[in-house]
Coordinates of N, CA, C and O in Angstrom, one line a residue:
X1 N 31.6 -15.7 -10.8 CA 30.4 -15.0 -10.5 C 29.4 -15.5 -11.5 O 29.5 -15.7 -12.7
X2 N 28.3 -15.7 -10.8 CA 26.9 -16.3 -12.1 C 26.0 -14.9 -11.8 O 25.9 -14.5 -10.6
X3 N 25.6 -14.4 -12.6 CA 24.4 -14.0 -13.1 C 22.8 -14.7 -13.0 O 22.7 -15.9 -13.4
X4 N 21.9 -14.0 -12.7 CA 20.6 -14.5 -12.1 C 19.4 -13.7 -12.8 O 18.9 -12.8 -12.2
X5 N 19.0 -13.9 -14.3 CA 17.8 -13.2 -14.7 C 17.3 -12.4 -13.8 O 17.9 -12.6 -12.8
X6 N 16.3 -11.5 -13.7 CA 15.3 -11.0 -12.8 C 14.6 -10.9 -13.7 O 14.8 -10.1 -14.7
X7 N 13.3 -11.9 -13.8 CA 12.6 -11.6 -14.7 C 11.4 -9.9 -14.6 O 11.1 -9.2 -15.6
X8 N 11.0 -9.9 -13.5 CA 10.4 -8.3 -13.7 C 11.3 -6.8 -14.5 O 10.9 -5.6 -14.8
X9 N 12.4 -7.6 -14.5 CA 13.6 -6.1 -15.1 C 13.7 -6.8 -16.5 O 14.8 -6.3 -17.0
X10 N 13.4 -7.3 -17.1 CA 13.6 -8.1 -18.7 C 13.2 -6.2 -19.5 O 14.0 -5.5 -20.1
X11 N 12.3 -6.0 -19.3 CA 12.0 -4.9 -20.4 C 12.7 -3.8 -20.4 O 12.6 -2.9 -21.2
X12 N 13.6 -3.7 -19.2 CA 14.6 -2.5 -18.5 C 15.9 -2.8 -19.2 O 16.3 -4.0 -19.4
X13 N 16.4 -1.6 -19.5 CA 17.7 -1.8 -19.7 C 19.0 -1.5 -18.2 O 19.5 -0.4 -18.1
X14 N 19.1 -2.4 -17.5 CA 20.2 -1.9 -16.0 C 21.4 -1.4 -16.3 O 22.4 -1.9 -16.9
X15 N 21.2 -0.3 -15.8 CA 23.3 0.3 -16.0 C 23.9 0.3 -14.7 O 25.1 0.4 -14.6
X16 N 22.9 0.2 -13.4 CA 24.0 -0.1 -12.1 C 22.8 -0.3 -11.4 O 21.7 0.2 -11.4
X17 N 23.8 -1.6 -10.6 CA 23.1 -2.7 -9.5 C 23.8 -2.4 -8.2 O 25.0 -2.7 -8.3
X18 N 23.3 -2.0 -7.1 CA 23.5 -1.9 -5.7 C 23.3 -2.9 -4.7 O 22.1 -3.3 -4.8
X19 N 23.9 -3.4 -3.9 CA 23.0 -4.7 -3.5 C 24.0 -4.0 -1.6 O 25.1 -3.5 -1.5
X20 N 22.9 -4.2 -0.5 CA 22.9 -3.7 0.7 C 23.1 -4.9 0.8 O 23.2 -5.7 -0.1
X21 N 23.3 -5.1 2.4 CA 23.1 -6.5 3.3 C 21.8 -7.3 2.9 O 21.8 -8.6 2.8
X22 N 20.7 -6.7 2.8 CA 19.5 -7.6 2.4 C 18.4 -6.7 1.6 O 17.2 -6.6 1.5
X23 N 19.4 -6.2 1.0 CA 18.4 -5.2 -0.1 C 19.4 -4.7 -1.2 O 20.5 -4.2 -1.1
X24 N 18.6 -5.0 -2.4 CA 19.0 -4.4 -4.1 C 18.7 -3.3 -4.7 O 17.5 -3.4 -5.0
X25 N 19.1 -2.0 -5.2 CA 18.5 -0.9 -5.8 C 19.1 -1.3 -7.3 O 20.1 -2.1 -7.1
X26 N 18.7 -0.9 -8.7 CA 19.0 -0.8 -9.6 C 18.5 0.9 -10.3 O 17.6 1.7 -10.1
X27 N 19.4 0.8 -11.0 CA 19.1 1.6 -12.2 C 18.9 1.9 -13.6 O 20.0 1.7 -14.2
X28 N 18.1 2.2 -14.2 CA 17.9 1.8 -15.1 C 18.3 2.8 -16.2 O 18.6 3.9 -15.8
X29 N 18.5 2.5 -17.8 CA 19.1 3.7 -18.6 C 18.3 4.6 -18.8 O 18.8 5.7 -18.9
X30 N 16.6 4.8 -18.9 CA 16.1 5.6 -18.4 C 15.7 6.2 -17.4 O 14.4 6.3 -17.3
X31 N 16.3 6.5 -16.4 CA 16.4 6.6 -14.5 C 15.5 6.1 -14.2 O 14.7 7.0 -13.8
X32 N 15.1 5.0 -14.1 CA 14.3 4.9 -13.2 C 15.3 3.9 -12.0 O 16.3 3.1 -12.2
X33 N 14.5 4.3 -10.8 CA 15.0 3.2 -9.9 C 14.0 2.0 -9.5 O 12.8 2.2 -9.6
X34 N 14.3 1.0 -9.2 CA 14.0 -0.1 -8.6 C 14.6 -0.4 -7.5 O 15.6 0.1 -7.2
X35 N 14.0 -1.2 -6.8 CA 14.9 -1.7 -5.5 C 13.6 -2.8 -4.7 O 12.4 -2.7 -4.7
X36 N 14.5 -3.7 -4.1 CA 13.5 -4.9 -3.3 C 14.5 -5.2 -2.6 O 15.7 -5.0 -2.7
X37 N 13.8 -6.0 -1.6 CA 14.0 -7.2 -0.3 C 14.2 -6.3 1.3 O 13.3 -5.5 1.4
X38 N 14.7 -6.3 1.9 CA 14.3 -5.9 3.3 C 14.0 -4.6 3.2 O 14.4 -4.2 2.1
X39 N 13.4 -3.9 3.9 CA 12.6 -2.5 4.0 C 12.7 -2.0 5.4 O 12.1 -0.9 5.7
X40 N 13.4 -2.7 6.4 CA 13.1 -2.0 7.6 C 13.3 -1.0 8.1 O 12.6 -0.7 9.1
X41 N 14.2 -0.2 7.8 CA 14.6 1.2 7.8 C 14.5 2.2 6.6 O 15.2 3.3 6.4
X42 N 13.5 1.7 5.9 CA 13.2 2.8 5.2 C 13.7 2.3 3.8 O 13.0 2.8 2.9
X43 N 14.7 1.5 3.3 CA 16.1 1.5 2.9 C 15.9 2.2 0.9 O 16.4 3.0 0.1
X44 N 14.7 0.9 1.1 CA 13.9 1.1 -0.9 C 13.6 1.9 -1.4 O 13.3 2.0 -2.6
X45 N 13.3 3.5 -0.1 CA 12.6 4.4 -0.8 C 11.0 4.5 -1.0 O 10.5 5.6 -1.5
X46 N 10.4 3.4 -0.7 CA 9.2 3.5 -1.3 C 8.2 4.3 -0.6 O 7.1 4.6 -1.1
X47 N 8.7 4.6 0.9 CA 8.3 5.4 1.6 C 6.8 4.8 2.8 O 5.7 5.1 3.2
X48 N 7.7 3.7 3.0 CA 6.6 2.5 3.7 C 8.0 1.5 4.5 O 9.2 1.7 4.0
X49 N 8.0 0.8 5.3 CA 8.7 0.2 6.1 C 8.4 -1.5 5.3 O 8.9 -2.5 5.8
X50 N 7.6 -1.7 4.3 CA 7.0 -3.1 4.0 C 8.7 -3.8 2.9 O 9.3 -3.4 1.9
X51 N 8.7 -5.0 3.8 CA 9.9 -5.7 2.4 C 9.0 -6.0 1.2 O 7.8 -6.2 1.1
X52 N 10.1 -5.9 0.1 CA 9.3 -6.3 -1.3 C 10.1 -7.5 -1.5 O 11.1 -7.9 -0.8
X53 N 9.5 -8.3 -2.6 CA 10.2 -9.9 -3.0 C 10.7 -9.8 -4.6 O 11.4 -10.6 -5.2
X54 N 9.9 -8.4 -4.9 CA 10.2 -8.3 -6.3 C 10.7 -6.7 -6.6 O 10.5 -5.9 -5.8
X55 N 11.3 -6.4 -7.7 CA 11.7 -5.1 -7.8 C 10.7 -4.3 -8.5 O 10.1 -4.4 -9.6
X56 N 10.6 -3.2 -7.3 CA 9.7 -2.1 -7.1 C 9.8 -0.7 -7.8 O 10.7 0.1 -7.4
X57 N 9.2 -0.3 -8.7 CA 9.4 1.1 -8.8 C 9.6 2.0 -8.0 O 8.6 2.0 -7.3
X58 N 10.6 3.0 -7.4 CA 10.8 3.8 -6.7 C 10.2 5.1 -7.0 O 10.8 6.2 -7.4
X59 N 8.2 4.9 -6.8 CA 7.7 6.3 -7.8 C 8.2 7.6 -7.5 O 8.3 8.4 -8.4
X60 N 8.7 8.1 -6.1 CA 9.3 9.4 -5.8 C 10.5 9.8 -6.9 O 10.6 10.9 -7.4
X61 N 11.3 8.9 -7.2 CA 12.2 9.0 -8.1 C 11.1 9.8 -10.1 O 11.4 10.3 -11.2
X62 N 10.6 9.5 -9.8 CA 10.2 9.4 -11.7 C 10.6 10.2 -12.2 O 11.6 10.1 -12.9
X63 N 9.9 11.7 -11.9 CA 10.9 12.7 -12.9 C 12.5 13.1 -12.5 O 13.0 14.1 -12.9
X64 N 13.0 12.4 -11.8 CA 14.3 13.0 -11.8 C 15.4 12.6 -12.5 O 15.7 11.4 -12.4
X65 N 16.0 13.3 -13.1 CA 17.1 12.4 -13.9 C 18.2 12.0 -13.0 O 19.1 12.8 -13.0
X66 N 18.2 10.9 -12.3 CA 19.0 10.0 -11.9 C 19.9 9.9 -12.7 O 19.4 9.7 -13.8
X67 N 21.3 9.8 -12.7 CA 22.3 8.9 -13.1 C 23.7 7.8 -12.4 O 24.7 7.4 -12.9
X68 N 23.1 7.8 -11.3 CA 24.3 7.3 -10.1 C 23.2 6.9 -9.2 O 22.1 7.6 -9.3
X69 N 23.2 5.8 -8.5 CA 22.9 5.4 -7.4 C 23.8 4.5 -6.4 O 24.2 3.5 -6.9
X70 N 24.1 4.7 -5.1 CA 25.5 4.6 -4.6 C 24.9 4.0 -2.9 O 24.5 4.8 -2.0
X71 N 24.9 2.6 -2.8 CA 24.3 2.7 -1.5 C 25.9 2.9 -0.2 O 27.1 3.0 -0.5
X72 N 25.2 2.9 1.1 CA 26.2 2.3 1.9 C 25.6 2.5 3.6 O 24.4 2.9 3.9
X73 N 26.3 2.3 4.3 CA 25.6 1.9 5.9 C 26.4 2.8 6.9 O 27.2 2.4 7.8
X74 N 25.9 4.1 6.7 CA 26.7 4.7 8.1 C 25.8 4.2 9.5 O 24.5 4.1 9.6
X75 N 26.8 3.9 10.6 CA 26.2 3.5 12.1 C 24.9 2.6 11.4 O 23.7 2.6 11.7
X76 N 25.5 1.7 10.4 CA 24.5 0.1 10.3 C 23.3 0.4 10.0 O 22.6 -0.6 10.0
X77 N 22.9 1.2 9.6 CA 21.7 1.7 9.3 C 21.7 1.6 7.7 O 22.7 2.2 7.3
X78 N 21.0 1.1 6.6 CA 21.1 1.3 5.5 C 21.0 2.5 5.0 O 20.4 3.3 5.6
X79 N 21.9 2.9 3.5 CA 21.1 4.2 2.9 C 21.3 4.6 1.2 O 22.1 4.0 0.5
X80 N 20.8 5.6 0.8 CA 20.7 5.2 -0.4 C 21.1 6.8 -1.0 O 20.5 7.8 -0.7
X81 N 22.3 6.5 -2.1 CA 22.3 8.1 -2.4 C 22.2 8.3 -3.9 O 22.8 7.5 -4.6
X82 N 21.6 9.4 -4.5 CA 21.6 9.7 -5.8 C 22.4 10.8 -6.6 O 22.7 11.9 -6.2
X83 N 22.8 10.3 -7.5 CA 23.4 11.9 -8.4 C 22.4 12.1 -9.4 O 21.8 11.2 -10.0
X84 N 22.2 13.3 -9.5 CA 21.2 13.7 -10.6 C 22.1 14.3 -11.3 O 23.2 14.7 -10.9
X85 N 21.4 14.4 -13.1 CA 22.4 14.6 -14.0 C 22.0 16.1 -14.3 O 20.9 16.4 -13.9
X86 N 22.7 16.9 -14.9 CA 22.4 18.5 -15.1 C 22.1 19.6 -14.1 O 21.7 20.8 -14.3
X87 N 22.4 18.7 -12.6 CA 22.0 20.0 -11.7 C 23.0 21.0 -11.0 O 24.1 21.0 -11.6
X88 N 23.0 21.3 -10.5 CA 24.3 22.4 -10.1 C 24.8 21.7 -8.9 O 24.1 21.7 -7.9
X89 N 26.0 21.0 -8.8 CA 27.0 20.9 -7.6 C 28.4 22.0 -7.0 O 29.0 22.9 -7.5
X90 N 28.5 21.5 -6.0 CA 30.1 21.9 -6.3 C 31.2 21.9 -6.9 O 31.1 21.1 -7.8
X91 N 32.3 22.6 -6.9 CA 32.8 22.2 -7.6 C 33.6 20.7 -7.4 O 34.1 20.2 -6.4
X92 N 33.5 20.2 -8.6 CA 34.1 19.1 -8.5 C 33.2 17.3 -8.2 O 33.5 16.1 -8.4
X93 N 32.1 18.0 -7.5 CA 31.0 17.3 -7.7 C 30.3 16.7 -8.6 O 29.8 15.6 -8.5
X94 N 30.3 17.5 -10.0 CA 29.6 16.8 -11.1 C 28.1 16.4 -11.2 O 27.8 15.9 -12.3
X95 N 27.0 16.6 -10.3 CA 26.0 16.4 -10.0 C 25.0 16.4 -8.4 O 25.7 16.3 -7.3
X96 N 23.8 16.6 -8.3 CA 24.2 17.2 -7.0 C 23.3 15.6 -6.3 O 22.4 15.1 -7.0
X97 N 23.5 15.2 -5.1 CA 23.7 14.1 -4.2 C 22.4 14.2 -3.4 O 22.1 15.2 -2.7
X98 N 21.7 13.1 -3.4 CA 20.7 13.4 -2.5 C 20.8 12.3 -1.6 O 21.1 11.3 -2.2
X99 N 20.7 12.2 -0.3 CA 20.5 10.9 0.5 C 19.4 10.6 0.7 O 18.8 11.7 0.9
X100 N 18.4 9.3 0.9 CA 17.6 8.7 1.6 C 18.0 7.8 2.3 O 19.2 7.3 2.2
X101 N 16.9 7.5 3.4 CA 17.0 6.6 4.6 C 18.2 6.5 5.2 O 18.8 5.4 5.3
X102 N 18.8 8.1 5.7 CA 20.2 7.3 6.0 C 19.7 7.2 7.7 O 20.5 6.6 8.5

């Protein structure tokens, strides 16, 4: 496996990388999300259908304390899910789950 700078994420520190069929979310150690490349279903979050070429702030995300981001493709469709950290789940949950674009 090689590794590939991104240089827009150089000042970020990444603690988990998602990579879809033709799209990347990351996360960063202070939550933030990022995410680029195809957009057609919504997938980045950014709340526009436009592909990005570079990694995007996901501004809907800012205040939330994100700690998980987990993508995957029910019925082919991309989608993107979050754990937030300190909120009330089920039991056994650990954090509570939000989906986008599924």
């Amino acid at each position: 496996m090689q590794f590939t700078k991104v240089p827009a994420l150089s000042n970020w520190m990444v603690v988990q990388v998602v990579c879809g069929r033709s799209h990347t979310v990351v996360l960063t150690a202070q939550s933030h999300v990022f995410s680029w490349g195809d957009n057609t279903s919504g997938q980045l979050g950014t709340g526009d259908t436009r592909d990005r070429m570079t990694p995007t702030l996901v501004d809907a995300l800012w205040a939330l304390p994100v700690v998980q981001v987990r993508g995957r493709a029910p019925r082919g469709r991309g989608c993107l899910s979050l754990r937030l950290a300190g909120a009330w789940a089920p039991p056994g949950g650990g954090g509570v789950s939000l989906a986008a674009a599924c």
